[in-house]
mmCIF file of C-alpha atoms and ligand atoms in Angstrom:
data_model
loop_
_atom_site.group_PDB
_atom_site.id
_atom_site.type_symbol
_atom_site.label_atom_id
_atom_site.label_comp_id
_atom_site.label_asym_id
_atom_site.label_seq_id
_atom_site.Cartn_x
_atom_site.Cartn_y
_atom_site.Cartn_z
ATOM 1 C CA MET A 1 -5.930 13.277 30.736
ATOM 2 C CA ARG A 2 -3.101 11.375 32.415
ATOM 3 C CA ILE A 3 0.172 13.219 32.255
ATOM 4 C CA VAL A 4 3.522 11.510 31.779
ATOM 5 C CA LEU A 5 6.944 12.842 32.646
ATOM 6 C CA LYS A 6 9.411 12.470 29.789
ATOM 7 C CA GLU A 7 12.795 10.945 30.429
ATOM 8 C CA CYS A 8 14.822 13.429 32.444
ATOM 9 C CA ALA A 9 16.985 13.772 35.532
ATOM 10 C CA TRP A 10 17.012 16.605 38.058
ATOM 11 C CA GLU A 11 18.673 17.846 41.179
ATOM 12 C CA PRO A 12 18.347 20.975 43.326
ATOM 13 C CA LEU A 13 21.187 23.483 43.391
ATOM 14 C CA GLY A 14 20.742 26.423 45.724
ATOM 15 C CA GLY A 15 17.321 27.906 44.962
ATOM 16 C CA GLU A 16 17.261 26.322 41.512
ATOM 17 C CA LEU A 17 16.368 22.984 40.042
ATOM 18 C CA LEU A 18 18.633 21.673 37.275
ATOM 19 C CA VAL A 19 16.741 19.448 34.834
ATOM 20 C CA LEU A 20 18.671 17.394 32.299
ATOM 21 C CA THR A 21 16.736 16.152 29.258
ATOM 22 C CA ASP A 22 19.638 15.707 26.888
ATOM 23 C CA PRO A 23 23.395 15.671 27.510
ATOM 24 C CA ARG A 24 23.542 18.970 25.610
ATOM 25 C CA GLU A 25 20.668 20.674 27.369
ATOM 26 C CA VAL A 26 20.262 21.619 31.018
ATOM 27 C CA ILE A 27 17.124 23.517 32.045
ATOM 28 C CA ARG A 28 17.482 25.760 35.109
ATOM 29 C CA LEU A 29 14.249 26.428 37.024
ATOM 30 C CA ARG A 30 13.648 28.676 40.025
ATOM 31 C CA ASP A 31 12.506 26.399 42.846
ATOM 32 C CA GLN A 32 13.055 28.175 46.160
ATOM 33 C CA ASP A 33 10.462 26.125 48.024
ATOM 34 C CA GLY A 34 11.136 22.786 46.327
ATOM 35 C CA GLN A 35 7.632 22.544 44.847
ATOM 36 C CA VAL A 36 8.811 21.962 41.266
ATOM 37 C CA GLY A 37 11.110 19.193 42.414
ATOM 38 C CA ALA A 38 8.232 17.673 44.391
ATOM 39 C CA LEU A 39 5.998 17.783 41.306
ATOM 40 C CA LEU A 40 8.654 16.043 39.191
ATOM 41 C CA THR A 41 8.968 13.381 41.877
ATOM 42 C CA ALA A 42 5.165 12.960 41.912
ATOM 43 C CA LEU A 43 5.149 12.602 38.118
ATOM 44 C CA ASP A 44 8.038 10.148 38.304
ATOM 45 C CA GLU A 45 5.795 7.738 40.241
ATOM 46 C CA GLY A 46 3.855 7.197 37.020
ATOM 47 C CA PRO A 47 1.224 8.822 34.811
ATOM 48 C CA GLY A 48 -1.349 10.861 36.697
ATOM 49 C CA THR A 49 -4.203 13.321 36.332
ATOM 50 C CA VAL A 50 -3.990 16.818 37.774
ATOM 51 C CA ALA A 51 -6.146 15.725 40.717
ATOM 52 C CA GLY A 52 -4.057 12.612 41.237
ATOM 53 C CA LEU A 53 -0.850 14.621 41.197
ATOM 54 C CA ARG A 54 -2.312 17.052 43.738
ATOM 55 C CA ASP A 55 -2.996 14.075 46.022
ATOM 56 C CA ARG A 56 0.521 12.710 45.584
ATOM 57 C CA LEU A 57 1.964 16.115 46.405
ATOM 58 C CA ALA A 58 -0.257 16.373 49.498
ATOM 59 C CA ALA A 59 0.949 12.948 50.638
ATOM 60 C CA ALA A 60 4.494 14.299 50.322
ATOM 61 C CA GLY A 61 3.581 17.333 52.429
ATOM 62 C CA VAL A 62 3.197 19.831 49.564
ATOM 63 C CA GLU A 63 -0.244 21.456 49.679
ATOM 64 C CA LEU A 64 -1.309 22.909 46.306
ATOM 65 C CA ASP A 65 -4.794 23.291 44.854
ATOM 66 C CA GLU A 66 -5.673 21.875 41.442
ATOM 67 C CA ASP A 67 -5.315 25.212 39.666
ATOM 68 C CA ALA A 68 -1.784 25.592 40.978
ATOM 69 C CA VAL A 69 -0.894 22.036 39.904
ATOM 70 C CA ARG A 70 -2.452 22.671 36.487
ATOM 71 C CA ALA A 71 -0.446 25.873 36.064
ATOM 72 C CA ALA A 72 2.737 24.072 37.056
ATOM 73 C CA ILE A 73 1.996 21.297 34.548
ATOM 74 C CA GLU A 74 1.479 23.935 31.828
ATOM 75 C CA GLY A 75 4.865 25.361 32.735
ATOM 76 C CA LEU A 76 6.485 21.916 32.413
ATOM 77 C CA ASP A 77 4.644 21.411 29.109
ATOM 78 C CA ALA A 78 6.063 24.669 27.753
ATOM 79 C CA LEU A 79 9.521 23.333 28.596
ATOM 80 C CA GLY A 80 8.791 20.065 26.770
ATOM 81 C CA LEU A 81 8.988 17.939 29.907
ATOM 82 C CA VAL A 82 5.566 16.259 29.912
ATOM 83 C CA GLU A 83 3.213 14.608 27.440
ATOM 84 C CA CYS A 84 -0.108 12.814 27.349
ATOM 85 C CA GLU A 85 -0.125 9.096 28.239
ATOM 86 C CA SER A 86 -2.881 8.086 25.835
ATOM 87 C CA ASP A 87 -1.012 9.305 22.740
ATOM 88 C CA LEU A 88 2.417 7.812 23.358
ATOM 89 C CA THR A 89 1.756 5.151 20.747
ATOM 90 C CA LEU A 90 -0.139 4.710 17.485
ATOM 91 C CA GLY A 91 -2.540 2.295 19.173
ATOM 92 C CA ASP A 92 -1.630 -0.735 17.033
ATOM 93 C CA PRO A 93 1.130 -3.046 18.284
ATOM 94 C CA ALA A 94 2.450 -3.796 14.781
ATOM 95 C CA LEU A 95 2.569 -0.121 13.837
ATOM 96 C CA ASP A 96 4.102 0.799 17.181
ATOM 97 C CA ALA A 97 6.856 -1.756 16.625
ATOM 98 C CA ARG A 98 7.476 -0.533 13.073
ATOM 99 C CA HIS A 99 7.642 3.130 14.098
ATOM 100 C CA ALA A 100 9.194 2.690 17.549
ATOM 101 C CA SER A 101 12.332 4.695 16.771
ATOM 102 C CA THR A 102 10.416 7.482 15.046
ATOM 103 C CA LEU A 103 8.003 7.721 17.984
ATOM 104 C CA ALA A 104 10.988 7.942 20.319
ATOM 105 C CA PHE A 105 12.621 10.578 18.094
ATOM 106 C CA PHE A 106 9.606 12.860 18.387
ATOM 107 C CA GLY A 107 9.345 12.399 22.154
ATOM 108 C CA PRO A 108 11.265 15.593 22.991
ATOM 109 C CA TYR A 109 9.049 17.619 20.617
ATOM 110 C CA ALA A 110 5.734 16.266 21.898
ATOM 111 C CA THR A 111 3.493 18.449 24.058
ATOM 112 C CA LEU A 112 0.151 17.913 25.765
ATOM 113 C CA ASP A 113 -1.479 19.480 22.682
ATOM 114 C CA ARG A 114 0.666 17.699 20.115
ATOM 115 C CA PRO A 115 1.508 14.117 21.069
ATOM 116 C CA ARG A 116 4.352 12.162 19.486
ATOM 117 C CA ALA A 117 1.855 9.925 17.653
ATOM 118 C CA ASP A 118 0.648 13.031 15.839
ATOM 119 C CA PHE A 119 4.075 13.570 14.250
ATOM 120 C CA VAL A 120 4.285 9.976 13.052
ATOM 121 C CA ASN A 121 0.726 9.979 11.744
ATOM 122 C CA GLN A 122 1.531 13.182 9.898
ATOM 123 C CA LEU A 123 4.358 11.357 8.126
ATOM 124 C CA ARG A 124 2.137 8.378 7.383
ATOM 125 C CA ARG A 125 -0.394 10.709 5.749
ATOM 126 C CA SER A 126 2.244 12.644 3.791
ATOM 127 C CA HIS A 127 2.796 12.439 0.066
ATOM 128 C CA VAL A 128 6.229 13.349 -1.286
ATOM 129 C CA LEU A 129 7.141 13.616 -4.937
ATOM 130 C CA VAL A 130 10.768 12.664 -5.567
ATOM 131 C CA ALA A 131 12.115 14.147 -8.790
ATOM 132 C CA GLY A 132 14.908 11.832 -9.896
ATOM 133 C CA VAL A 133 15.824 8.535 -8.267
ATOM 134 C CA GLY A 134 19.463 8.512 -9.331
ATOM 135 C CA ALA A 135 22.542 9.445 -7.353
ATOM 136 C CA THR A 136 20.767 11.762 -4.921
ATOM 137 C CA GLY A 137 17.262 10.355 -5.089
ATOM 138 C CA SER A 138 18.273 6.786 -4.309
ATOM 139 C CA SER A 139 19.276 7.463 -0.712
ATOM 140 C CA LEU A 140 16.543 10.091 -0.390
ATOM 141 C CA VAL A 141 13.881 7.492 -1.202
ATOM 142 C CA GLN A 142 15.379 5.091 1.323
ATOM 143 C CA CYS A 143 15.362 7.748 4.050
ATOM 144 C CA LEU A 144 11.777 8.817 3.297
ATOM 145 C CA ALA A 145 10.601 5.209 3.337
ATOM 146 C CA GLY A 146 12.387 4.655 6.635
ATOM 147 C CA LEU A 147 10.670 7.702 8.135
ATOM 148 C CA GLY A 148 7.349 6.116 7.238
ATOM 149 C CA VAL A 149 6.224 8.648 4.630
ATOM 150 C CA GLY A 150 2.977 7.071 3.490
ATOM 151 C CA ARG A 151 2.896 8.021 -0.176
ATOM 152 C CA LEU A 152 5.707 8.478 -2.661
ATOM 153 C CA THR A 153 5.617 9.485 -6.301
ATOM 154 C CA LEU A 154 8.929 8.642 -7.966
ATOM 155 C CA VAL A 155 9.713 10.381 -11.253
ATOM 156 C CA ASP A 156 12.621 9.302 -13.439
ATOM 157 C CA ARG A 157 13.147 8.226 -17.033
ATOM 158 C CA GLY A 158 16.515 6.579 -16.551
ATOM 159 C CA GLU A 159 17.447 2.935 -16.601
ATOM 160 C CA VAL A 160 19.625 1.153 -14.079
ATOM 161 C CA GLU A 161 23.228 1.037 -15.318
ATOM 162 C CA PRO A 162 26.301 -0.790 -14.005
ATOM 163 C CA GLY A 163 27.909 2.553 -13.149
ATOM 164 C CA ASP A 164 25.109 3.341 -10.694
ATOM 165 C CA PHE A 165 26.210 0.796 -8.127
ATOM 166 C CA ALA A 166 28.852 2.941 -6.456
ATOM 167 C CA GLY A 167 26.204 4.957 -4.692
ATOM 168 C CA GLN A 168 22.641 3.985 -5.654
ATOM 169 C CA PHE A 169 21.703 1.286 -3.212
ATOM 170 C CA LEU A 170 18.083 1.016 -4.291
ATOM 171 C CA TYR A 171 19.141 -1.183 -7.181
ATOM 172 C CA ARG A 172 20.349 -4.735 -7.654
ATOM 173 C CA HIS A 173 22.425 -6.386 -10.359
ATOM 174 C CA ALA A 174 19.324 -7.989 -11.817
ATOM 175 C CA ASP A 175 17.821 -4.506 -12.291
ATOM 176 C CA ILE A 176 20.362 -3.444 -14.946
ATOM 177 C CA GLY A 177 18.476 -2.149 -17.961
ATOM 178 C CA ALA A 178 15.179 -1.773 -16.074
ATOM 179 C CA SER A 179 13.289 1.459 -15.422
ATOM 180 C CA LYS A 180 14.680 3.221 -12.366
ATOM 181 C CA ALA A 181 11.272 4.559 -11.352
ATOM 182 C CA GLU A 182 9.804 1.037 -11.510
ATOM 183 C CA ARG A 183 12.665 -0.622 -9.651
ATOM 184 C CA ALA A 184 12.738 2.131 -7.015
ATOM 185 C CA ALA A 185 9.007 1.653 -6.487
ATOM 186 C CA ALA A 186 9.510 -2.111 -6.179
ATOM 187 C CA TRP A 187 12.173 -1.487 -3.534
ATOM 188 C CA VAL A 188 9.787 0.705 -1.516
ATOM 189 C CA ARG A 189 6.959 -1.861 -1.721
ATOM 190 C CA ALA A 190 9.269 -4.639 -0.546
ATOM 191 C CA TYR A 191 10.678 -2.440 2.208
ATOM 192 C CA ASP A 192 7.350 -1.265 3.593
ATOM 193 C CA PRO A 193 4.170 -2.888 2.267
ATOM 194 C CA CYS A 194 2.150 -0.117 3.960
ATOM 195 C CA ALA A 195 3.668 2.569 1.717
ATOM 196 C CA GLU A 196 1.771 3.659 -1.382
ATOM 197 C CA VAL A 197 4.173 4.270 -4.229
ATOM 198 C CA ARG A 198 3.584 5.508 -7.739
ATOM 199 C CA PRO A 199 6.399 5.200 -10.295
ATOM 200 C CA VAL A 200 6.331 7.690 -13.154
ATOM 201 C CA ASP A 201 8.614 6.851 -16.062
ATOM 202 C CA ARG A 202 9.012 10.350 -17.456
ATOM 203 C CA TRP A 203 11.653 12.866 -18.453
ATOM 204 C CA ILE A 204 11.392 16.201 -16.709
ATOM 205 C CA SER A 205 12.007 18.662 -19.516
ATOM 206 C CA GLY A 206 10.138 21.651 -18.086
ATOM 207 C CA PRO A 207 7.940 22.681 -15.144
ATOM 208 C CA ASP A 208 4.808 21.482 -16.914
ATOM 209 C CA ASP A 209 6.062 17.899 -16.817
ATOM 210 C CA LEU A 210 5.362 17.803 -13.091
ATOM 211 C CA LYS A 211 2.106 19.751 -13.123
ATOM 212 C CA ASP A 212 -0.292 16.802 -13.383
ATOM 213 C CA LEU A 213 1.553 14.894 -10.663
ATOM 214 C CA LEU A 214 1.232 17.417 -7.855
ATOM 215 C CA ASP A 215 -2.361 16.838 -6.738
ATOM 216 C CA ASP A 216 -2.358 15.762 -3.069
ATOM 217 C CA VAL A 217 1.434 16.148 -2.881
ATOM 218 C CA ASP A 218 2.723 17.776 0.323
ATOM 219 C CA LEU A 219 6.348 18.345 -0.651
ATOM 220 C CA VAL A 220 8.653 18.055 -3.655
ATOM 221 C CA ALA A 221 12.190 16.771 -3.166
ATOM 222 C CA GLY A 222 14.948 15.808 -5.492
ATOM 223 C CA GLY A 223 18.457 15.879 -6.774
ATOM 224 C CA LEU A 224 20.247 18.002 -9.310
ATOM 225 C CA ASP A 225 22.070 15.318 -11.186
ATOM 226 C CA GLY A 226 20.067 15.627 -14.392
ATOM 227 C CA HIS A 227 19.675 18.445 -16.913
ATOM 228 C CA PRO A 228 21.467 21.668 -15.880
ATOM 229 C CA GLU A 229 18.160 23.495 -15.548
ATOM 230 C CA ALA A 230 16.185 20.670 -13.972
ATOM 231 C CA HIS A 231 16.320 22.272 -10.540
ATOM 232 C CA LEU A 232 14.814 25.485 -11.981
ATOM 233 C CA TRP A 233 11.974 23.533 -13.572
ATOM 234 C CA VAL A 234 11.316 21.595 -10.390
ATOM 235 C CA ASN A 235 11.497 24.853 -8.434
ATOM 236 C CA GLU A 236 8.971 26.500 -10.737
ATOM 237 C CA ALA A 237 6.574 23.566 -10.569
ATOM 238 C CA ALA A 238 6.731 23.367 -6.778
ATOM 239 C CA VAL A 239 6.532 27.102 -6.089
ATOM 240 C CA ARG A 240 3.620 27.625 -8.506
ATOM 241 C CA ALA A 241 1.788 24.789 -6.745
ATOM 242 C CA GLY A 242 2.597 26.357 -3.356
ATOM 243 C CA LEU A 243 4.525 23.267 -2.259
ATOM 244 C CA PRO A 244 7.711 23.241 -0.193
ATOM 245 C CA LEU A 245 10.757 22.155 -2.161
ATOM 246 C CA VAL A 246 14.003 20.565 -0.999
ATOM 247 C CA VAL A 247 16.686 19.958 -3.598
ATOM 248 C CA GLY A 248 20.380 19.238 -3.510
ATOM 249 C CA GLY A 249 23.301 17.469 -5.079
ATOM 250 C CA ALA A 250 26.747 16.167 -4.332
ATOM 251 C CA THR A 251 30.063 15.667 -6.006
ATOM 252 C CA ARG A 252 33.410 14.428 -4.866
ATOM 253 C CA SER A 253 34.209 17.893 -3.543
ATOM 254 C CA GLU A 254 31.001 19.446 -2.261
ATOM 255 C CA ILE A 255 27.523 18.659 -1.027
ATOM 256 C CA THR A 256 24.886 21.344 -1.498
ATOM 257 C CA TYR A 257 21.206 21.642 -0.776
ATOM 258 C CA CYS A 258 18.543 24.265 -0.294
ATOM 259 C CA SER A 259 14.840 24.468 0.443
ATOM 260 C CA VAL A 260 12.078 26.812 -0.595
ATOM 261 C CA ASP A 261 8.963 27.653 1.389
ATOM 262 C CA PRO A 262 6.799 29.271 -1.310
ATOM 263 C CA GLY A 263 5.666 32.771 -0.452
ATOM 264 C CA ARG A 264 7.828 32.834 2.676
ATOM 265 C CA THR A 265 11.358 32.494 1.300
ATOM 266 C CA PRO A 266 13.131 33.421 -1.929
ATOM 267 C CA CYS A 267 13.191 30.575 -4.424
ATOM 268 C CA VAL A 268 15.885 28.919 -6.529
ATOM 269 C CA GLN A 269 14.925 31.139 -9.466
ATOM 270 C CA CYS A 270 15.479 34.244 -7.293
ATOM 271 C CA ASP A 271 18.988 32.999 -6.597
ATOM 272 C CA GLU A 272 19.552 32.235 -10.252
ATOM 273 C CA ASN A 273 18.411 35.764 -11.201
ATOM 274 C CA ASN A 274 20.700 37.308 -8.596
ATOM 275 C CA HIS A 275 23.653 35.169 -9.673
ATOM 276 C CA PRO A 276 23.436 34.851 -13.449
ATOM 277 C CA ALA A 277 25.521 32.240 -15.255
ATOM 278 C CA GLY A 278 29.188 32.677 -14.554
ATOM 279 C CA ALA A 279 28.630 34.544 -11.284
ATOM 280 C CA GLY A 280 28.712 31.540 -8.996
ATOM 281 C CA GLY A 281 24.944 31.114 -8.511
ATOM 282 C CA PHE A 282 23.144 27.929 -7.747
ATOM 283 C CA ALA A 283 22.654 27.022 -11.404
ATOM 284 C CA GLU A 284 26.301 27.660 -12.128
ATOM 285 C CA ARG A 285 27.309 25.387 -9.313
ATOM 286 C CA ALA A 286 24.923 22.749 -10.584
ATOM 287 C CA ARG A 287 26.370 22.908 -14.077
ATOM 288 C CA GLY A 288 29.870 22.537 -12.729
ATOM 289 C CA ARG A 289 28.701 19.534 -10.816
ATOM 290 C CA LEU A 290 27.529 17.716 -13.907
ATOM 291 C CA THR A 291 30.968 16.921 -15.266
ATOM 292 C CA ALA A 292 31.884 15.305 -11.965
ATOM 293 C CA ARG A 293 28.685 13.422 -11.264
ATOM 294 C CA THR A 294 30.061 10.084 -12.351
ATOM 295 C CA ALA A 295 32.581 10.481 -9.545
ATOM 296 C CA LEU A 296 29.773 10.345 -6.989
ATOM 297 C CA ILE A 297 30.377 7.460 -4.615
ATOM 298 C CA GLY A 298 28.257 6.151 -1.770
ATOM 299 C CA PRO A 299 29.319 8.305 1.193
ATOM 300 C CA PRO A 300 28.471 11.737 -0.294
ATOM 301 C CA ALA A 301 25.459 10.263 -2.129
ATOM 302 C CA LEU A 302 24.073 8.941 1.161
ATOM 303 C CA GLN A 303 24.898 12.212 2.888
ATOM 304 C CA ILE A 304 22.971 14.416 0.473
ATOM 305 C CA GLY A 305 19.974 12.088 0.398
ATOM 306 C CA SER A 306 19.810 12.084 4.175
ATOM 307 C CA LEU A 307 20.166 15.884 4.415
ATOM 308 C CA ILE A 308 17.333 16.409 1.945
ATOM 309 C CA ALA A 309 15.176 13.867 3.793
ATOM 310 C CA TYR A 310 15.882 15.540 7.133
ATOM 311 C CA GLU A 311 14.898 18.930 5.773
ATOM 312 C CA ALA A 312 11.772 17.326 4.274
ATOM 313 C CA LEU A 313 11.009 15.919 7.732
ATOM 314 C CA ARG A 314 11.088 19.479 9.116
ATOM 315 C CA TYR A 315 8.579 20.695 6.533
ATOM 316 C CA LEU A 316 6.282 17.689 6.825
ATOM 317 C CA THR A 317 6.032 17.691 10.613
ATOM 318 C CA ARG A 318 7.366 21.137 11.629
ATOM 319 C CA PHE A 319 9.047 19.478 14.585
ATOM 320 C CA GLU A 320 11.545 22.298 14.114
ATOM 321 C CA GLU A 321 11.974 25.089 11.594
ATOM 322 C CA PRO A 322 13.544 24.191 8.232
ATOM 323 C CA ARG A 323 17.293 24.889 8.364
ATOM 324 C CA ALA A 324 17.886 25.492 4.651
ATOM 325 C CA ALA A 325 14.801 27.605 3.929
ATOM 326 C CA GLY A 326 15.702 30.174 1.278
ATOM 327 C CA ALA A 327 19.403 29.446 1.563
ATOM 328 C CA LEU A 328 22.109 27.349 -0.019
ATOM 329 C CA ILE A 329 23.966 25.098 2.394
ATOM 330 C CA THR A 330 27.313 23.740 1.261
ATOM 331 C CA LEU A 331 29.306 21.033 3.033
ATOM 332 C CA ASP A 332 32.901 20.293 2.218
ATOM 333 C CA PRO A 333 33.691 16.573 2.539
ATOM 334 C CA SER A 334 37.427 17.279 2.346
ATOM 335 C CA ASN A 335 37.206 19.572 5.337
ATOM 336 C CA GLY A 336 35.240 17.518 7.846
ATOM 337 C CA MET A 337 31.875 18.578 6.389
ATOM 338 C CA VAL A 338 32.266 22.189 7.532
ATOM 339 C CA GLN A 339 29.107 24.027 6.531
ATOM 340 C CA GLU A 340 28.593 27.261 4.681
ATOM 341 C CA HIS A 341 25.142 28.864 4.841
ATOM 342 C CA ARG A 342 24.414 31.466 2.163
ATOM 343 C CA PRO A 343 20.926 33.000 2.243
ATOM 344 C CA PHE A 344 19.200 33.598 -1.078
ATOM 345 C CA THR A 345 18.340 37.210 -1.827
ATOM 346 C CA PRO A 346 14.711 37.747 -2.899
ATOM 347 C CA ASP A 347 14.298 38.934 -6.474
ATOM 348 C CA PRO A 348 11.323 41.331 -6.551
ATOM 349 C CA GLY A 349 10.961 40.594 -10.252
ATOM 350 C CA CYS A 350 11.087 36.802 -9.887
ATOM 351 C CA PRO A 351 8.642 35.330 -12.390
ATOM 352 C CA VAL A 352 8.100 32.254 -10.241
ATOM 353 C CA CYS A 353 7.541 33.571 -6.690
ATOM 354 C CA PRO A 354 3.942 34.453 -5.770
ATOM 355 C CA ARG A 355 3.094 38.167 -5.749
HETATM 356 ZN ZN1 LIG B 401 11.639 33.445 -6.699
#
């Protein structure tokens, strides 16, 4: 295996080595004898094997045996500073060009055991069901397609209406009157011919309406701009199937989303049970949102879709832990998007959560 040093800068300071990988992150390493700095310099010459790096160090006057070099490389790997040369790309020039930004995004999270190509391939293999391709789902679908999610099932019964154009950029004037699921699927196919997309023209009127669609699905995502209880039905369907769920919604005055990791976090139904109607629970907030949904314009609609997609990205690749797992996150557009994070309380009697 040839080891590559990720983009970083370093300089010695006293007995330490300061390593900068991001303007917000400085790593401080003990390096009394300058050996770590010498190893970084050896790696900076280009990709190398452990034996090759030992030789470069020896040429620079630093005598270390292979075991010591290997241990030092493992230490750099634990800090996220090195990766494997052979897995920097997807191995196909066209795919590498298409996913160049995503490959670069995962660079800091790659390790010798988990190369950046692995994250992107994980996305390309993933299947996400999007419940609702309206105000929230429109930008969500665009973000998921951009990430390179390989399979999408898009569920909606609505038709494209003139009033949708303030914030639903999947659709075109010529689409007015057409099935949203069909037009959204057509958008995805035109955007990325590699993506598999299945439109489902169906009302969601209970958890069972999603049951037959969840085979091979990795994650369920969606908006809350439909029936007041739609999020509870989608929650029940996802949790019973053991699938992660990310849902959210936006109005003129607030953007909210949450995620559920079945069996590991409380679910939306737990929160509903702990905050019955009128007590400010998730469902209550959702109901209040309904009267204002026609006021949803592009900026908050794009914001919520991107937040849901980003949380979905965490579940699909685990590049970092989900941020909204078992909690309601609220952003206030009128106050510079200041966030509130309210954890859900588990309901031991929840009829949906696994026992
Ligand atoms: Zn629950």
